CSV table of C-alpha atoms and ligand atoms in Angstrom, one decimal:
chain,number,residue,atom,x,y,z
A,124,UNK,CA,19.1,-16.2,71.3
A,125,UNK,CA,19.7,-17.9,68.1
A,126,UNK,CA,20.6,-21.5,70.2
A,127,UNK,CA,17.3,-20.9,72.0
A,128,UNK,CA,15.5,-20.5,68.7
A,129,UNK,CA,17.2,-22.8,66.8
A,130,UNK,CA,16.5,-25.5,69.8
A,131,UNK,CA,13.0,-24.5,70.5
A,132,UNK,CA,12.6,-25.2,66.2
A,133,UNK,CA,13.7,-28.0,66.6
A,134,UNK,CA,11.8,-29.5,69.2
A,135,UNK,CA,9.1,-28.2,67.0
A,136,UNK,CA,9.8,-30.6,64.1
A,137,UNK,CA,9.9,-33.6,66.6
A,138,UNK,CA,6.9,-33.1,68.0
A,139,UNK,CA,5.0,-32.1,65.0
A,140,UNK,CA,6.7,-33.4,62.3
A,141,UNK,CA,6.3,-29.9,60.0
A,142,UNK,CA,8.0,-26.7,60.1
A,143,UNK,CA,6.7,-23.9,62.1
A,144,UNK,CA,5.8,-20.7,61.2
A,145,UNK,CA,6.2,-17.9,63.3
A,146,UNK,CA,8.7,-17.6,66.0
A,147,UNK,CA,7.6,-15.3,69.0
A,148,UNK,CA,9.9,-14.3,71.9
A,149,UNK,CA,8.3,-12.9,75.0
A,150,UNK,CA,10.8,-11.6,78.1
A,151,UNK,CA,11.2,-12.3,81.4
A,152,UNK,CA,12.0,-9.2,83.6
A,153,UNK,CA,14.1,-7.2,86.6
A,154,UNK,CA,12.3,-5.0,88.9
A,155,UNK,CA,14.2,-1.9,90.2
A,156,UNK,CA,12.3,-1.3,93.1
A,157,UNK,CA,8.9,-1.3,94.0
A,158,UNK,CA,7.7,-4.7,95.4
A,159,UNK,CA,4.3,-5.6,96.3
A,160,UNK,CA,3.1,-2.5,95.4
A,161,UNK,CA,1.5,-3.6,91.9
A,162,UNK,CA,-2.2,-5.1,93.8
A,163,UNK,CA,-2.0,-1.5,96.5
A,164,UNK,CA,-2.1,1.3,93.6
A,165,UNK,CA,2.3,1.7,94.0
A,166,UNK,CA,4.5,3.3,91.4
A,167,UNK,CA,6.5,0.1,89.9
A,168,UNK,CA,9.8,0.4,87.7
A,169,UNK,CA,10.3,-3.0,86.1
A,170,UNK,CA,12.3,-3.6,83.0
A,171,UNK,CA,12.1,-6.7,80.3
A,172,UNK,CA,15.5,-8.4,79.9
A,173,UNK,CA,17.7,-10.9,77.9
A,174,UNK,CA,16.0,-14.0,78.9
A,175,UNK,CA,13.2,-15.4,76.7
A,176,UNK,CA,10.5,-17.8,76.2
A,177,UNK,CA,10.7,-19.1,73.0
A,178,UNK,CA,7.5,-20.2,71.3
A,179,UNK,CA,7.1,-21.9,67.5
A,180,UNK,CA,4.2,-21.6,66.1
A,181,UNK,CA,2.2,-23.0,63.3
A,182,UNK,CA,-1.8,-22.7,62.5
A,183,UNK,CA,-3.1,-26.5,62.9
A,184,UNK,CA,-4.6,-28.5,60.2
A,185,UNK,CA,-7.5,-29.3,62.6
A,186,UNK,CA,-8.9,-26.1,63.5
A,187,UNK,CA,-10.3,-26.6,66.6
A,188,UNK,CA,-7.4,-28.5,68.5
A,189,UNK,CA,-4.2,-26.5,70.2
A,190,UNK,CA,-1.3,-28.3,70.9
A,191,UNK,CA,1.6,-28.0,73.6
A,192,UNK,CA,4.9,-29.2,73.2
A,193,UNK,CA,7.2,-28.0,76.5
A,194,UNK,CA,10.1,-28.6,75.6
A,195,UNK,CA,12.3,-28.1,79.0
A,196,UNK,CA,9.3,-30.1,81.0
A,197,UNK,CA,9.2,-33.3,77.7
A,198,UNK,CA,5.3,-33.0,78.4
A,199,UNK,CA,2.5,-32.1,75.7
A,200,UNK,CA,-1.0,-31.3,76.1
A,201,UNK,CA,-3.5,-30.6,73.3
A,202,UNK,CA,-6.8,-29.5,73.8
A,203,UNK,CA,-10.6,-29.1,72.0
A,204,UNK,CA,-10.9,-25.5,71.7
A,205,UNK,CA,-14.8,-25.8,71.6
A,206,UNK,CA,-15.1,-27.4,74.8
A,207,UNK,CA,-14.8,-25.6,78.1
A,208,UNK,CA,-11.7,-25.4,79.6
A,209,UNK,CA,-11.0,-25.7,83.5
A,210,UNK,CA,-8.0,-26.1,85.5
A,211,UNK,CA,-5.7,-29.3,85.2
A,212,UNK,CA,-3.1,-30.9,87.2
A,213,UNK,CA,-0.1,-29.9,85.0
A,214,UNK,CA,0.9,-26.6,86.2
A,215,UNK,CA,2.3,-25.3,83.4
A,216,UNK,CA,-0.6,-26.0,81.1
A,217,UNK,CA,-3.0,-23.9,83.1
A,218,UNK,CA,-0.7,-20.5,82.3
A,219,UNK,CA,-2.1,-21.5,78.9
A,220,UNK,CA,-5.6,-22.4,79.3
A,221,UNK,CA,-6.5,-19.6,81.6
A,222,UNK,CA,-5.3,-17.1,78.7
A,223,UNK,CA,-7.3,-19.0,76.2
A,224,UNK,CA,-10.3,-18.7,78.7
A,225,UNK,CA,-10.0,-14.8,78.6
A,226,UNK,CA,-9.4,-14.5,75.2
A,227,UNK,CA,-13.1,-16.7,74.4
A,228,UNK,CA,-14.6,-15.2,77.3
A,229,UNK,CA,-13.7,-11.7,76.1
A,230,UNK,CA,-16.1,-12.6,72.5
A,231,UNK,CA,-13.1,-13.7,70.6
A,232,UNK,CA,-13.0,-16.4,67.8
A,233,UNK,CA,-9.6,-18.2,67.4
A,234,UNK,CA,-8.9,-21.6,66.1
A,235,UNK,CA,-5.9,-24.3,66.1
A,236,UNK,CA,-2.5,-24.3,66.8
A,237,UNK,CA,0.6,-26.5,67.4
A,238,UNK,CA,3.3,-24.6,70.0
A,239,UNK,CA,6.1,-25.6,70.7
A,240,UNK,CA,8.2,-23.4,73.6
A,241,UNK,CA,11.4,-23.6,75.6
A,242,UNK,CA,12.6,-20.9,77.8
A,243,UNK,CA,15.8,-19.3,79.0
A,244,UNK,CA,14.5,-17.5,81.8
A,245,UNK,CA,15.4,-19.8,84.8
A,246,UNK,CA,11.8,-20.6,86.8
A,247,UNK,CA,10.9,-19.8,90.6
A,248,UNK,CA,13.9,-17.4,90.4
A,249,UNK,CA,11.8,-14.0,90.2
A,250,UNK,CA,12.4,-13.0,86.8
A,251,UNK,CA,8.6,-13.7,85.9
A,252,UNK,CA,8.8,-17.0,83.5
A,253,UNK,CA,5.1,-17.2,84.5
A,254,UNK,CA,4.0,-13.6,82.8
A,255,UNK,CA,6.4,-14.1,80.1
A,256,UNK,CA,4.3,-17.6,79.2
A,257,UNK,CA,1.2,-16.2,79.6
A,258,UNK,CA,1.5,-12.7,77.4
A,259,UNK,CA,3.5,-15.2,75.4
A,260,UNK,CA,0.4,-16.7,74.4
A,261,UNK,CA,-1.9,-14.3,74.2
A,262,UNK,CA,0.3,-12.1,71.9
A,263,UNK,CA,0.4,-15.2,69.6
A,264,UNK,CA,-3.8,-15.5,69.5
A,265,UNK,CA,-3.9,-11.7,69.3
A,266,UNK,CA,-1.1,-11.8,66.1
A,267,UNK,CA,-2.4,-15.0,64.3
A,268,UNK,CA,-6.0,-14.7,64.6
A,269,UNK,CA,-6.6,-10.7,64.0
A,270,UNK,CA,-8.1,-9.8,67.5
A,271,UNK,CA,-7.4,-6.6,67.9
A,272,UNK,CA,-6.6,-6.6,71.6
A,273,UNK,CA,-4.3,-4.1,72.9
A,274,UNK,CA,-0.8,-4.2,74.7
A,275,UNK,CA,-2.9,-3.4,77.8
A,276,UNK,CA,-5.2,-6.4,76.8
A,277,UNK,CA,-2.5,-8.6,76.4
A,278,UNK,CA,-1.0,-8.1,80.0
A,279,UNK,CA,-4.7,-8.1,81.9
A,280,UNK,CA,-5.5,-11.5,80.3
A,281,UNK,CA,-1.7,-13.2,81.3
A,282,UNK,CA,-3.5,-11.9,84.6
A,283,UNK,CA,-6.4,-12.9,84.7
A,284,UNK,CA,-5.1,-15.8,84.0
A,285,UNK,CA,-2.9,-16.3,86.9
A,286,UNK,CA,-5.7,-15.4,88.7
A,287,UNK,CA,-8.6,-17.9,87.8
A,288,UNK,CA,-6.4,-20.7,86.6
A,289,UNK,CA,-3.3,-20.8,88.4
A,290,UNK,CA,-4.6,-19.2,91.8
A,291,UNK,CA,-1.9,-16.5,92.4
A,292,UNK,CA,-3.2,-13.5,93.2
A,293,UNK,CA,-0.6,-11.3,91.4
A,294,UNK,CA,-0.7,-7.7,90.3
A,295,UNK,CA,-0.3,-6.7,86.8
A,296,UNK,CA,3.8,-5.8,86.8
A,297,UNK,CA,5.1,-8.9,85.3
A,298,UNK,CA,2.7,-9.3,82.8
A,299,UNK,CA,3.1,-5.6,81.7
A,300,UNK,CA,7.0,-5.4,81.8
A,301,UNK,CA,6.6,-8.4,79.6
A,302,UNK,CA,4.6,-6.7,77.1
A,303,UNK,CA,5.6,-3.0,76.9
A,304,UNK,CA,9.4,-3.5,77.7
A,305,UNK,CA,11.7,-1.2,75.5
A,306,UNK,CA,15.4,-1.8,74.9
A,307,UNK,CA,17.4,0.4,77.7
A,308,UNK,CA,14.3,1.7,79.2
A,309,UNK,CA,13.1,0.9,82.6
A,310,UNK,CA,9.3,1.8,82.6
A,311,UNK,CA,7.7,3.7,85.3
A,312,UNK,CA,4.4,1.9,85.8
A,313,UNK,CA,1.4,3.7,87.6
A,314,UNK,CA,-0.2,0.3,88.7
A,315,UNK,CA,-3.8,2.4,89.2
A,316,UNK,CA,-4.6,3.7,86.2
A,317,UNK,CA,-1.6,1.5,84.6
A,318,UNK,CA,0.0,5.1,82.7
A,319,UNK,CA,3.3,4.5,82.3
A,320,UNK,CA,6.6,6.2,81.2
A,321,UNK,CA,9.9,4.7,80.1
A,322,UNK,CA,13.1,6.2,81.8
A,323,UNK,CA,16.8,5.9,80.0
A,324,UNK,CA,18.5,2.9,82.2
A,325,UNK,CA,21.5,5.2,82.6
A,326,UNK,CA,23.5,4.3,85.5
A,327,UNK,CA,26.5,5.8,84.6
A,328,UNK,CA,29.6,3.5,85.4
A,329,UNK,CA,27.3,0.7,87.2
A,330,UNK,CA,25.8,-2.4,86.0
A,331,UNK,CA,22.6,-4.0,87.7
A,332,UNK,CA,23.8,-8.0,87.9
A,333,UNK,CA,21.3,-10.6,89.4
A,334,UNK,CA,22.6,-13.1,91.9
A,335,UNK,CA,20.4,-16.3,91.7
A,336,UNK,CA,20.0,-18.0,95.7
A,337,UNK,CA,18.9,-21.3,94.1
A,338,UNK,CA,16.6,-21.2,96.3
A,339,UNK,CA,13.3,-21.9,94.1
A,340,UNK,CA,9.4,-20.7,94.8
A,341,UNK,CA,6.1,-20.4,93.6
A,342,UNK,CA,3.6,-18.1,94.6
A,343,UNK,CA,1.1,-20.9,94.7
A,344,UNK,CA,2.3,-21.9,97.8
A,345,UNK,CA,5.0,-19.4,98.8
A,346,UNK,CA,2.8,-17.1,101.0
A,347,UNK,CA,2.3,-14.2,98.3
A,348,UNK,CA,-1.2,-15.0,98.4
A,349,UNK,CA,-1.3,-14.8,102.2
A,350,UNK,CA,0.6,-11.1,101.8
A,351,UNK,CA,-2.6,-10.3,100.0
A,352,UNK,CA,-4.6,-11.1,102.7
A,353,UNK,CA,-3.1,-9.2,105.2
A,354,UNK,CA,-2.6,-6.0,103.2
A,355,UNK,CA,-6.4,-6.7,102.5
A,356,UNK,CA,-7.3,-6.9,106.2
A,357,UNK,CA,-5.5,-3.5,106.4
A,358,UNK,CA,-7.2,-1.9,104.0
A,359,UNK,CA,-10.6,-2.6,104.4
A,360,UNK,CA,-10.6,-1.2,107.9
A,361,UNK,CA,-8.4,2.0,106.5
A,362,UNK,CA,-11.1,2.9,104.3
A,363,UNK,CA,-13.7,2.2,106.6
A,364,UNK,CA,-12.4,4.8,108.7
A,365,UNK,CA,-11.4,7.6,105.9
A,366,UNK,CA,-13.6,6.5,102.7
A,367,UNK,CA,-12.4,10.1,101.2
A,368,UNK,CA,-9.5,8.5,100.3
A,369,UNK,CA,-9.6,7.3,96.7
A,370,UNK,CA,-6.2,5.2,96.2
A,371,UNK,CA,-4.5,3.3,98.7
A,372,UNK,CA,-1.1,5.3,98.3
A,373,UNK,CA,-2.2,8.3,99.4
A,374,UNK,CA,-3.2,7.2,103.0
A,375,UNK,CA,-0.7,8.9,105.3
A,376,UNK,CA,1.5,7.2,107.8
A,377,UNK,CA,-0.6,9.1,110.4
A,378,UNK,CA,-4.3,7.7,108.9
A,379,UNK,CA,-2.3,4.5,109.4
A,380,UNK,CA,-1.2,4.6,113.1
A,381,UNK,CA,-4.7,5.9,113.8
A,382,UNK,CA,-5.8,2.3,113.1
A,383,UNK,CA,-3.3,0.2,113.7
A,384,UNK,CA,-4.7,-1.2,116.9
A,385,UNK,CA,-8.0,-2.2,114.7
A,386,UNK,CA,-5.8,-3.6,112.1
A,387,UNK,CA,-3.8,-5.8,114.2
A,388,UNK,CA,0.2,-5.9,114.2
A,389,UNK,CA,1.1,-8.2,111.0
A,390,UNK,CA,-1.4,-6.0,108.5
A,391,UNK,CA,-0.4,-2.8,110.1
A,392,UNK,CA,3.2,-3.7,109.1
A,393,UNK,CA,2.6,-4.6,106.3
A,394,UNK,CA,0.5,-1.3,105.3
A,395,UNK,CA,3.5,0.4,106.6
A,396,UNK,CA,6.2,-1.4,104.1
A,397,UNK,CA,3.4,-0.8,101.3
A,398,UNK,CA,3.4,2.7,102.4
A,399,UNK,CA,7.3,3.8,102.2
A,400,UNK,CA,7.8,1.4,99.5
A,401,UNK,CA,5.4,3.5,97.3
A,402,UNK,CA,7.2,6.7,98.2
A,403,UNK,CA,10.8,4.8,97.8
A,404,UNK,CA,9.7,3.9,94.6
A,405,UNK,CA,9.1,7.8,93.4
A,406,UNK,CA,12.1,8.7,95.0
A,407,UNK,CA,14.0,6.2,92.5
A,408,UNK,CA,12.8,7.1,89.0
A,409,UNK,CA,13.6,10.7,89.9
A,410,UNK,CA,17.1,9.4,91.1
A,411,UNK,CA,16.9,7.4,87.9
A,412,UNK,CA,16.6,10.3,86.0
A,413,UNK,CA,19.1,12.2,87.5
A,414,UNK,CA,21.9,9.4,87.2
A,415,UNK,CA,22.6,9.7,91.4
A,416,UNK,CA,23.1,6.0,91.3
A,417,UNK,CA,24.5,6.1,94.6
A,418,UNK,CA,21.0,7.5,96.2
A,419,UNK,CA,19.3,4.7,94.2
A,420,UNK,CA,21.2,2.0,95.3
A,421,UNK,CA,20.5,3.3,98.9
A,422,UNK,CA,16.7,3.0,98.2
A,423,UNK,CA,17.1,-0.2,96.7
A,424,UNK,CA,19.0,-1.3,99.9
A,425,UNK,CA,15.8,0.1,102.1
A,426,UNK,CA,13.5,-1.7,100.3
A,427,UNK,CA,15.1,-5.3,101.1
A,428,UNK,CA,15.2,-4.3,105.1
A,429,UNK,CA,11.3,-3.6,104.6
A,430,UNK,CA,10.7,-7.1,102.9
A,431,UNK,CA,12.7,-8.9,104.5
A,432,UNK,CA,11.1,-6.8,108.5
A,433,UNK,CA,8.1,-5.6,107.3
A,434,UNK,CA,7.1,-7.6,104.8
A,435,UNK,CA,8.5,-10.6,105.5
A,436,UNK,CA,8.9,-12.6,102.3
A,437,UNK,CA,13.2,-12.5,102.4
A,438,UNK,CA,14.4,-15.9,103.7
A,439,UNK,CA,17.9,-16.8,105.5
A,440,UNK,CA,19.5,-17.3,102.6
A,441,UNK,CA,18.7,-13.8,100.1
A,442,UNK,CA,19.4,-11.9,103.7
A,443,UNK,CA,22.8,-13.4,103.4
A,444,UNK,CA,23.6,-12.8,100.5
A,445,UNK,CA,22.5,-9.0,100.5
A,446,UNK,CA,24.4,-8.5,103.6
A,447,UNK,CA,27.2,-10.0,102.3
A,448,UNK,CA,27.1,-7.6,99.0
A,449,UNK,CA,26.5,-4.7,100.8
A,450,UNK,CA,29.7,-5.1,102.8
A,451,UNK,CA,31.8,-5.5,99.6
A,452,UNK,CA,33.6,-2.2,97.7
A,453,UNK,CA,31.9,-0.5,95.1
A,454,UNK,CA,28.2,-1.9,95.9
A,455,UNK,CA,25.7,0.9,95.7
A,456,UNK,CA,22.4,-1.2,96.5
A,457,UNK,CA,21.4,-4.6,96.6
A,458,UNK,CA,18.0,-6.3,97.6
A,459,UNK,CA,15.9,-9.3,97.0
A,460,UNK,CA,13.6,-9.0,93.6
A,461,UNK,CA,10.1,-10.2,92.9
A,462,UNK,CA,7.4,-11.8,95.1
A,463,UNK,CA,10.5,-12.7,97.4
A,464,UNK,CA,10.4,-16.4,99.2
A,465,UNK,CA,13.7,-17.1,97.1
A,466,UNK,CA,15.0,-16.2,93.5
A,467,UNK,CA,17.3,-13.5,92.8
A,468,UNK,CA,18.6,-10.4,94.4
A,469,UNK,CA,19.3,-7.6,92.3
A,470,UNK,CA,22.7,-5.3,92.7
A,471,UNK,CA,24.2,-2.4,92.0
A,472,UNK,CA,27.6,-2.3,91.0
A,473,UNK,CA,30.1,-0.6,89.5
A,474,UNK,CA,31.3,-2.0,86.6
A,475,UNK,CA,35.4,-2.1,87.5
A,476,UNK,CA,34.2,-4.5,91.0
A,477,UNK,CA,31.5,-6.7,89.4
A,478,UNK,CA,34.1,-9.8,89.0
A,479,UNK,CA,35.7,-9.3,92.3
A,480,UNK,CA,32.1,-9.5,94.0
A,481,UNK,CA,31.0,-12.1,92.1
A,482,UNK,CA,34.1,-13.7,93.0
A,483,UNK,CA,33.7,-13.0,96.8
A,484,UNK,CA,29.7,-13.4,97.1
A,485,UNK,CA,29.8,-16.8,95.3
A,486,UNK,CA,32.4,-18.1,97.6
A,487,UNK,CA,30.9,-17.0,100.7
A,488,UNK,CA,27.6,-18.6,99.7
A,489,UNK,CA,29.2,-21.9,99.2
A,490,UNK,CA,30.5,-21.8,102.3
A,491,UNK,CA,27.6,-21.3,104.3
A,492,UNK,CA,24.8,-22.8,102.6
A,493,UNK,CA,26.2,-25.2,100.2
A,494,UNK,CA,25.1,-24.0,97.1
A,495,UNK,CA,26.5,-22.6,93.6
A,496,UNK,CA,25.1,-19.3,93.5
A,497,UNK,CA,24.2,-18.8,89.9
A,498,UNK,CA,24.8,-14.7,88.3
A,499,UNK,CA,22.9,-13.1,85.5
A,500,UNK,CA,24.0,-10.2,83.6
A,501,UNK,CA,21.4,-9.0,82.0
A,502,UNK,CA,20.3,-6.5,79.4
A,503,UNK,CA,17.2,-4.6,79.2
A,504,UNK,CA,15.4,-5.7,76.0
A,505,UNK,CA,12.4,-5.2,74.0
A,506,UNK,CA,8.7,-6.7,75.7
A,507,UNK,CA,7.0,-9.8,73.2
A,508,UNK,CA,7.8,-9.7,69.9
A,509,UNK,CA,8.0,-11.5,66.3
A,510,UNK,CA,11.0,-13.1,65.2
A,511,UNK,CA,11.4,-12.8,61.6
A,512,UNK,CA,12.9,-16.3,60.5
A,513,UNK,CA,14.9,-15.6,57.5
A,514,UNK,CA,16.9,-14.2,60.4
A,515,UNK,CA,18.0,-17.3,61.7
A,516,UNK,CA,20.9,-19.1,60.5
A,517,UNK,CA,20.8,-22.8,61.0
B,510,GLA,C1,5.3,-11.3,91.8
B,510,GLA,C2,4.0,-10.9,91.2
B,510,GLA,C3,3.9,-9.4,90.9
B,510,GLA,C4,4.4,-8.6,92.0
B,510,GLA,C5,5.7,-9.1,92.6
B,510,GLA,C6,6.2,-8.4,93.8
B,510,GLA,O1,6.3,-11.2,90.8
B,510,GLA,O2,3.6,-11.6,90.1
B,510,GLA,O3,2.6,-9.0,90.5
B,510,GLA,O4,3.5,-8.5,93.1
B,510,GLA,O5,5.7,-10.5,92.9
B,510,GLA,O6,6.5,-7.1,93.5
């Protein structure tokens, strides 16, 4: 943490020849299970983790310009914060501009700044970089210009952003996990009515440890969007047929095969993954709860045969390397994490094997496919928050 601050600093005094003034930390995050449920009313259990954007921050002289400096991408962008913003061709720049968007669109008055930000969460790896850059930003408006928005503000506008700027349809689990995460608490988010409740990460003598494919995505063009679709497709005709029904969790699997002609195979599947993915999902935080690791790494282990059958968003090499972990001692669980399409898979392991997997997953991977597989151990950790510098020792 201190290198990432002490870089990101740094790279401030280059590119704006001053010293900043706030330091912000916002997290990328894990998911336990519950995938693709976050846009179909699910149950999600995400976490924030280790891995942080680092912005520094200092009010601008000119009060109505903001300035970029991305440090891991050597690009800047600065912008008039009177004139209306639309989308531009540098990717990461619209994360940014779409939260300033919401934050004017939603009546509020900010003014200048000059950012600079560098990152430790790897990107297209499905640990949410993206959410941690927008809520990022919008916790820095929100803390340097008084506004008065709420956690639950904070996450909506990082999605809203994604939404109208960047053009992923995403649901509101990154963002949030972002924002509310709690040091060794996994939260149980209700993605309706977004009430949530944090559960002790106890998993007794196991350790959750990423694997990282390599194999890099974004939802722009991965297919999440085209997911959307199809579970949209699904749903319009299921509430066509029972409009009683107020949330999409609590059709029944019957409801569903009464209309799965009408819905056509590749939404009906995908309804169904929804489906026992929601119900996997409340089986987990009560397995959570009652420390059966073992039943929770089973659930976690169901959830990547429906993404990678039902949902289709694995790929040839995450099915791999879950298959491979599975078959190694001491593995309760393992599955791919996130929108899927590449990134990380997420394992459950106890503690005394975690080497000798590592070991034996890494080499196999080589082997077939060529490529250093990449491992994170990471720790749950507090959502966005101010970094007090007289902390930092230069
Ligand atoms: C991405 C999206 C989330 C969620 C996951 C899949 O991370 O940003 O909203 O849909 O995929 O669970």
């Amino acid at each position: 943490m201190e290198k990432l601050i002490n870089y990101t600093t740094e790279a401030f005094r280059l590119a704006f020849h001053s010293e900043p003034e706030h330091i912000f930390l916002a997290p990328g995050r894990i998911n336990i299970i519950g995938e693709h449920v976050d846009y179909s009313d699910g149950f999600v259990l995400p976490a924030a983790i280790d891995k942080h954007i680092c912005f520094a921050v200092k009010k601008a002289d000119d009060p109505e310009t903001c300035s970029f400096f991305a440090k891991d991408f050597d690009d800047s962008f600065s912008f008039n914060i009177n004139q209306k913003q639309t989308p531009v061709s540098q990717v990461w720049v619209n994360y940014l501009l779409g939260v300033f968007n919401a934050v004017q669109e939603s009546g509020k008055k900010v003014g200048g700044l000059e950012i600079a930000f560098s990152s430790t969460i790897p990107m297209g790896s499905g640990l949410s970089s993206s959410a941690a850059l927008e809520c990022g930003f919008a916790f820095i408006l929100n803390h340097i210009f008084d506004l008065n928005l709420t956690k639950k503000d904070l996450a909506l506008i990082g999605q809203k952003s994604e939404h109208t700027f960047v053009g992923v349809n995403c649901g509101i689990m990154d963002q949030f996990a972002s924002v509310f995460g709690k040091e060794h608490q996994v939260i149980m988010l209700d993605c309706n009515s977004l009430e949530h409740q944090y559960f002790e990460a106890n998993l007794d003598d196991y350790s959750l440890v990423l694997f990282d494919s390599c194999i890099k995505h974004t939802h722009l063009t991965s297919g999440y969007n085209d997911r959307r679709k199809d579970v949209d497709k699904g749903k319009k005709i299921l509430w066509e047929k029972f409009p009683e029904i107020e949330k999409f969790r609590d059709f029944s699997f019957s409801m569903l095969d009464k209309v799965r002609a009408e819905i056509g195979e590749t939404p009906y599947k995908r309804c169904l993954y929804l489906l026992k993915e929601i119900k996997r999902v409340e089986k987990a935080a009560k397995a959570l709860s009652e420390g059966d690791v073992k039943y929770l790494g089973e659930l976690l282990t169901e959830t990547h045969s429906g993404l990678s059958t039902e949902f289709e968003v694995s790929c040839e090499e995450l099915d791999f390397m879950v298959a491979e972990t599975l078959k190694e001692r001491d593995v309760a669980g393992a599955r791919i994490m996130g929108g899927g399409f590449g990134g990380c898979s997420i394992n459950l392991i106890k503690d005394e094997n975690v080497d000798e997997v590592i070991k034996n997953i890494s080499a196999k991977y080589k082997t077939d496919f060529d490529i250093e597989m990449k491992v994170y151990r990471v720790k749950i950790s507090d959502g966005i928050y101010e970094y007090k510098r007289n902390e930092i020792i230069i």
